[in-house]
Amino acid sequence: MHILYSCVCPKLVVLHDNMNDETTIHRPEQYHKLIVGTTFIAIYQPEDFEQRKAYYHAKRPTNYVFKIQIACDFHHRVVHVSKGYPGSEHNITILRESGLLEQTQEDVQIIADKGYIGEQYVIIPRKKPHGGN
């Protein structure tokens, strides 16, 4: 696990300046516990107009989807699967409504993509620079 923290985390996440300090109470390895993401399940186009609006998702080739949030720990164990949400639902809303935040201890940080910006316990991966690694 130490290799994961020393090699992968610095490339993926931006930490607060004082978190890398050895004197800080919560060093990075104490924070990074969960990885959260949303996946899509394609559905047929609903006949009802209101349902079409709710399940529409422009970034998917099928355009109509359910969204499901999945969380895993650094031991590759799935620790949370949300119920299905309409494709138009924002990731941060799914996180807030799923109950995962209430089940997570205060010292646990969640690594997620930019769709989850807005919660204090969520760390967003660094954006890859143009032409860089």
PDB file of C-alpha atoms in Angstrom:
ATOM      1  CA  MET A   1       0.000   0.000   0.000  1.00  0.00           C
ATOM      2  CA  HIS A   2       2.887   2.384   0.620  1.00  0.00           C
ATOM      3  CA  ILE A   3       3.732   2.258  -3.119  1.00  0.00           C
ATOM      4  CA  LEU A   4       0.173   3.302  -3.921  1.00  0.00           C
ATOM      5  CA  TYR A   5       0.443   6.366  -1.697  1.00  0.00           C
ATOM      6  CA  SER A   6       3.948   7.366  -2.760  1.00  0.00           C
ATOM      7  CA  CYS A   7       3.567   6.833  -6.517  1.00  0.00           C
ATOM      8  CA  VAL A   8      -0.085   7.202  -7.445  1.00  0.00           C
ATOM      9  CA  CYS A   9      -1.561   9.717  -5.000  1.00  0.00           C
ATOM     10  CA  PRO A  10       0.847  12.596  -5.730  1.00  0.00           C
ATOM     11  CA  LYS A  11       0.003  12.355  -9.448  1.00  0.00           C
ATOM     12  CA  LEU A  12      -3.751  12.113  -8.957  1.00  0.00           C
ATOM     13  CA  VAL A  13      -4.676  14.406  -6.113  1.00  0.00           C
ATOM     14  CA  VAL A  14      -3.892  17.899  -4.935  1.00  0.00           C
ATOM     15  CA  LEU A  15      -3.374  18.081  -1.190  1.00  0.00           C
ATOM     16  CA  HIS A  16      -3.565  21.065   1.088  1.00  0.00           C
ATOM     17  CA  ASP A  17      -0.059  22.476   1.638  1.00  0.00           C
ATOM     18  CA  ASN A  18       0.169  21.437   5.285  1.00  0.00           C
ATOM     19  CA  MET A  19      -1.019  17.856   4.680  1.00  0.00           C
ATOM     20  CA  ASN A  20       2.381  16.699   3.414  1.00  0.00           C
ATOM     21  CA  ASP A  21       4.060  17.990   6.563  1.00  0.00           C
ATOM     22  CA  GLU A  22       5.095  15.124   8.846  1.00  0.00           C
ATOM     23  CA  THR A  23       3.984  17.169  11.869  1.00  0.00           C
ATOM     24  CA  THR A  24       0.422  17.426  10.586  1.00  0.00           C
ATOM     25  CA  ILE A  25      -2.022  15.263  12.535  1.00  0.00           C
ATOM     26  CA  HIS A  26      -3.659  13.890   9.386  1.00  0.00           C
ATOM     27  CA  ARG A  27      -1.075  12.907   6.809  1.00  0.00           C
ATOM     28  CA  PRO A  28      -2.269  11.830   3.345  1.00  0.00           C
ATOM     29  CA  GLU A  29      -2.346   8.096   4.102  1.00  0.00           C
ATOM     30  CA  GLN A  30      -4.747   8.742   6.960  1.00  0.00           C
ATOM     31  CA  TYR A  31      -7.090  10.696   4.702  1.00  0.00           C
ATOM     32  CA  HIS A  32      -7.387   8.743   1.464  1.00  0.00           C
ATOM     33  CA  LYS A  33      -9.750   5.918   2.139  1.00  0.00           C
ATOM     34  CA  LEU A  34     -12.489   5.887  -0.512  1.00  0.00           C
ATOM     35  CA  ILE A  35     -12.658   6.289  -4.276  1.00  0.00           C
ATOM     36  CA  VAL A  36     -16.108   7.271  -5.542  1.00  0.00           C
ATOM     37  CA  GLY A  37     -17.417   7.329  -9.089  1.00  0.00           C
ATOM     38  CA  THR A  38     -20.621   7.175 -11.069  1.00  0.00           C
ATOM     39  CA  THR A  39     -21.367   4.730 -13.847  1.00  0.00           C
ATOM     40  CA  PHE A  40     -24.181   4.664 -16.383  1.00  0.00           C
ATOM     41  CA  ILE A  41     -26.691   1.989 -17.332  1.00  0.00           C
ATOM     42  CA  ALA A  42     -28.305   2.575 -20.719  1.00  0.00           C
ATOM     43  CA  ILE A  43     -32.088   2.393 -20.974  1.00  0.00           C
ATOM     44  CA  TYR A  44     -34.549   2.666 -23.843  1.00  0.00           C
ATOM     45  CA  GLN A  45     -35.960   6.101 -24.554  1.00  0.00           C
ATOM     46  CA  PRO A  46     -38.897   6.642 -22.183  1.00  0.00           C
ATOM     47  CA  GLU A  47     -42.230   7.352 -23.849  1.00  0.00           C
ATOM     48  CA  ASP A  48     -43.224  10.010 -21.309  1.00  0.00           C
ATOM     49  CA  PHE A  49     -41.726  13.465 -22.017  1.00  0.00           C
ATOM     50  CA  GLU A  50     -40.990  14.201 -18.330  1.00  0.00           C
ATOM     51  CA  GLN A  51     -39.154  10.893 -17.967  1.00  0.00           C
ATOM     52  CA  ARG A  52     -37.170  11.610 -21.139  1.00  0.00           C
ATOM     53  CA  LYS A  53     -36.011  14.881 -19.559  1.00  0.00           C
ATOM     54  CA  ALA A  54     -35.095  13.152 -16.290  1.00  0.00           C
ATOM     55  CA  TYR A  55     -33.147  10.249 -17.797  1.00  0.00           C
ATOM     56  CA  TYR A  56     -31.479  12.168 -20.626  1.00  0.00           C
ATOM     57  CA  HIS A  57     -27.688  12.359 -20.467  1.00  0.00           C
ATOM     58  CA  ALA A  58     -25.991  14.155 -23.368  1.00  0.00           C
ATOM     59  CA  LYS A  59     -22.555  12.582 -22.819  1.00  0.00           C
ATOM     60  CA  ARG A  60     -23.734   9.026 -23.477  1.00  0.00           C
ATOM     61  CA  PRO A  61     -24.264   7.634 -26.990  1.00  0.00           C
ATOM     62  CA  THR A  62     -27.607   6.122 -25.963  1.00  0.00           C
ATOM     63  CA  ASN A  63     -28.650   9.447 -24.364  1.00  0.00           C
ATOM     64  CA  TYR A  64     -30.941   7.821 -21.756  1.00  0.00           C
ATOM     65  CA  VAL A  65     -29.377   6.308 -18.647  1.00  0.00           C
ATOM     66  CA  PHE A  66     -29.625   5.424 -14.972  1.00  0.00           C
ATOM     67  CA  LYS A  67     -26.673   6.604 -12.884  1.00  0.00           C
ATOM     68  CA  ILE A  68     -25.277   4.485 -10.071  1.00  0.00           C
ATOM     69  CA  GLN A  69     -22.583   5.601  -7.638  1.00  0.00           C
ATOM     70  CA  ILE A  70     -19.972   3.084  -6.487  1.00  0.00           C
ATOM     71  CA  ALA A  71     -17.375   3.543  -3.735  1.00  0.00           C
ATOM     72  CA  CYS A  72     -14.389   1.305  -3.080  1.00  0.00           C
ATOM     73  CA  ASP A  73     -11.563   1.388  -0.583  1.00  0.00           C
ATOM     74  CA  PHE A  74      -7.832   1.117  -1.244  1.00  0.00           C
ATOM     75  CA  HIS A  75      -8.036  -2.649  -0.747  1.00  0.00           C
ATOM     76  CA  HIS A  76     -10.211  -2.859  -3.910  1.00  0.00           C
ATOM     77  CA  ARG A  77     -13.344  -3.707  -1.921  1.00  0.00           C
ATOM     78  CA  VAL A  78     -16.674  -2.247  -2.993  1.00  0.00           C
ATOM     79  CA  VAL A  79     -18.057  -0.611   0.137  1.00  0.00           C
ATOM     80  CA  HIS A  80     -21.077   1.238  -1.239  1.00  0.00           C
ATOM     81  CA  VAL A  81     -23.466   1.037  -4.200  1.00  0.00           C
ATOM     82  CA  SER A  82     -26.218   3.629  -4.476  1.00  0.00           C
ATOM     83  CA  LYS A  83     -29.707   3.131  -5.792  1.00  0.00           C
ATOM     84  CA  GLY A  84     -30.318   4.105  -9.422  1.00  0.00           C
ATOM     85  CA  TYR A  85     -30.757   7.798 -10.213  1.00  0.00           C
ATOM     86  CA  PRO A  86     -31.980   9.509 -13.384  1.00  0.00           C
ATOM     87  CA  GLY A  87     -29.225  10.336 -15.876  1.00  0.00           C
ATOM     88  CA  SER A  88     -29.766  14.071 -15.410  1.00  0.00           C
ATOM     89  CA  GLU A  89     -28.929  13.901 -11.675  1.00  0.00           C
ATOM     90  CA  HIS A  90     -25.642  15.590 -10.711  1.00  0.00           C
ATOM     91  CA  ASN A  91     -22.935  13.441  -9.119  1.00  0.00           C
ATOM     92  CA  ILE A  92     -22.678  15.649  -6.029  1.00  0.00           C
ATOM     93  CA  THR A  93     -26.441  15.318  -5.465  1.00  0.00           C
ATOM     94  CA  ILE A  94     -26.178  11.532  -5.696  1.00  0.00           C
ATOM     95  CA  LEU A  95     -23.334  11.590  -3.154  1.00  0.00           C
ATOM     96  CA  ARG A  96     -25.323  13.745  -0.738  1.00  0.00           C
ATOM     97  CA  GLU A  97     -28.528  11.705  -1.074  1.00  0.00           C
ATOM     98  CA  SER A  98     -26.872   8.270  -1.064  1.00  0.00           C
ATOM     99  CA  GLY A  99     -26.076   8.259   2.655  1.00  0.00           C
ATOM    100  CA  LEU A 100     -22.378   7.630   2.028  1.00  0.00           C
ATOM    101  CA  LEU A 101     -21.310  10.892   3.682  1.00  0.00           C
ATOM    102  CA  GLU A 102     -23.236  10.017   6.843  1.00  0.00           C
ATOM    103  CA  GLN A 103     -21.624   6.563   6.930  1.00  0.00           C
ATOM    104  CA  THR A 104     -18.109   7.955   6.452  1.00  0.00           C
ATOM    105  CA  GLN A 105     -15.973   8.983   9.414  1.00  0.00           C
ATOM    106  CA  GLU A 106     -14.748  12.584   9.690  1.00  0.00           C
ATOM    107  CA  ASP A 107     -11.095  11.716   9.021  1.00  0.00           C
ATOM    108  CA  VAL A 108     -11.876   9.957   5.719  1.00  0.00           C
ATOM    109  CA  GLN A 109     -11.327  11.788   2.458  1.00  0.00           C
ATOM    110  CA  ILE A 110     -13.067  10.739  -0.740  1.00  0.00           C
ATOM    111  CA  ILE A 111     -11.236  10.799  -4.076  1.00  0.00           C
ATOM    112  CA  ALA A 112     -13.652  11.616  -6.892  1.00  0.00           C
ATOM    113  CA  ASP A 113     -13.821  13.444 -10.225  1.00  0.00           C
ATOM    114  CA  LYS A 114     -14.816  17.077 -10.730  1.00  0.00           C
ATOM    115  CA  GLY A 115     -18.505  16.140 -10.760  1.00  0.00           C
ATOM    116  CA  TYR A 116     -18.218  15.911  -6.975  1.00  0.00           C
ATOM    117  CA  ILE A 117     -16.846  19.406  -6.308  1.00  0.00           C
ATOM    118  CA  GLY A 118     -18.656  20.990  -3.386  1.00  0.00           C
ATOM    119  CA  GLU A 119     -18.101  18.684  -0.421  1.00  0.00           C
ATOM    120  CA  GLN A 120     -15.260  19.409   1.986  1.00  0.00           C
ATOM    121  CA  TYR A 121     -14.228  15.738   2.277  1.00  0.00           C
ATOM    122  CA  VAL A 122     -13.829  15.255  -1.488  1.00  0.00           C
ATOM    123  CA  ILE A 123     -10.427  15.497  -3.162  1.00  0.00           C
ATOM    124  CA  ILE A 124     -10.428  16.054  -6.929  1.00  0.00           C
ATOM    125  CA  PRO A 125      -7.713  14.557  -9.220  1.00  0.00           C
ATOM    126  CA  ARG A 126      -5.238  16.916 -10.821  1.00  0.00           C
ATOM    127  CA  LYS A 127      -5.900  17.911 -14.394  1.00  0.00           C
ATOM    128  CA  LYS A 128      -3.294  16.594 -16.817  1.00  0.00           C
ATOM    129  CA  PRO A 129      -1.291  19.526 -18.267  1.00  0.00           C
ATOM    130  CA  HIS A 130      -1.284  20.075 -22.033  1.00  0.00           C
ATOM    131  CA  GLY A 131       1.465  17.946 -23.562  1.00  0.00           C
ATOM    132  CA  GLY A 132       2.548  16.651 -20.156  1.00  0.00           C
ATOM    133  CA  ASN A 133       2.266  13.527 -18.069  1.00  0.00           C
TER     134      ASN A 133
END
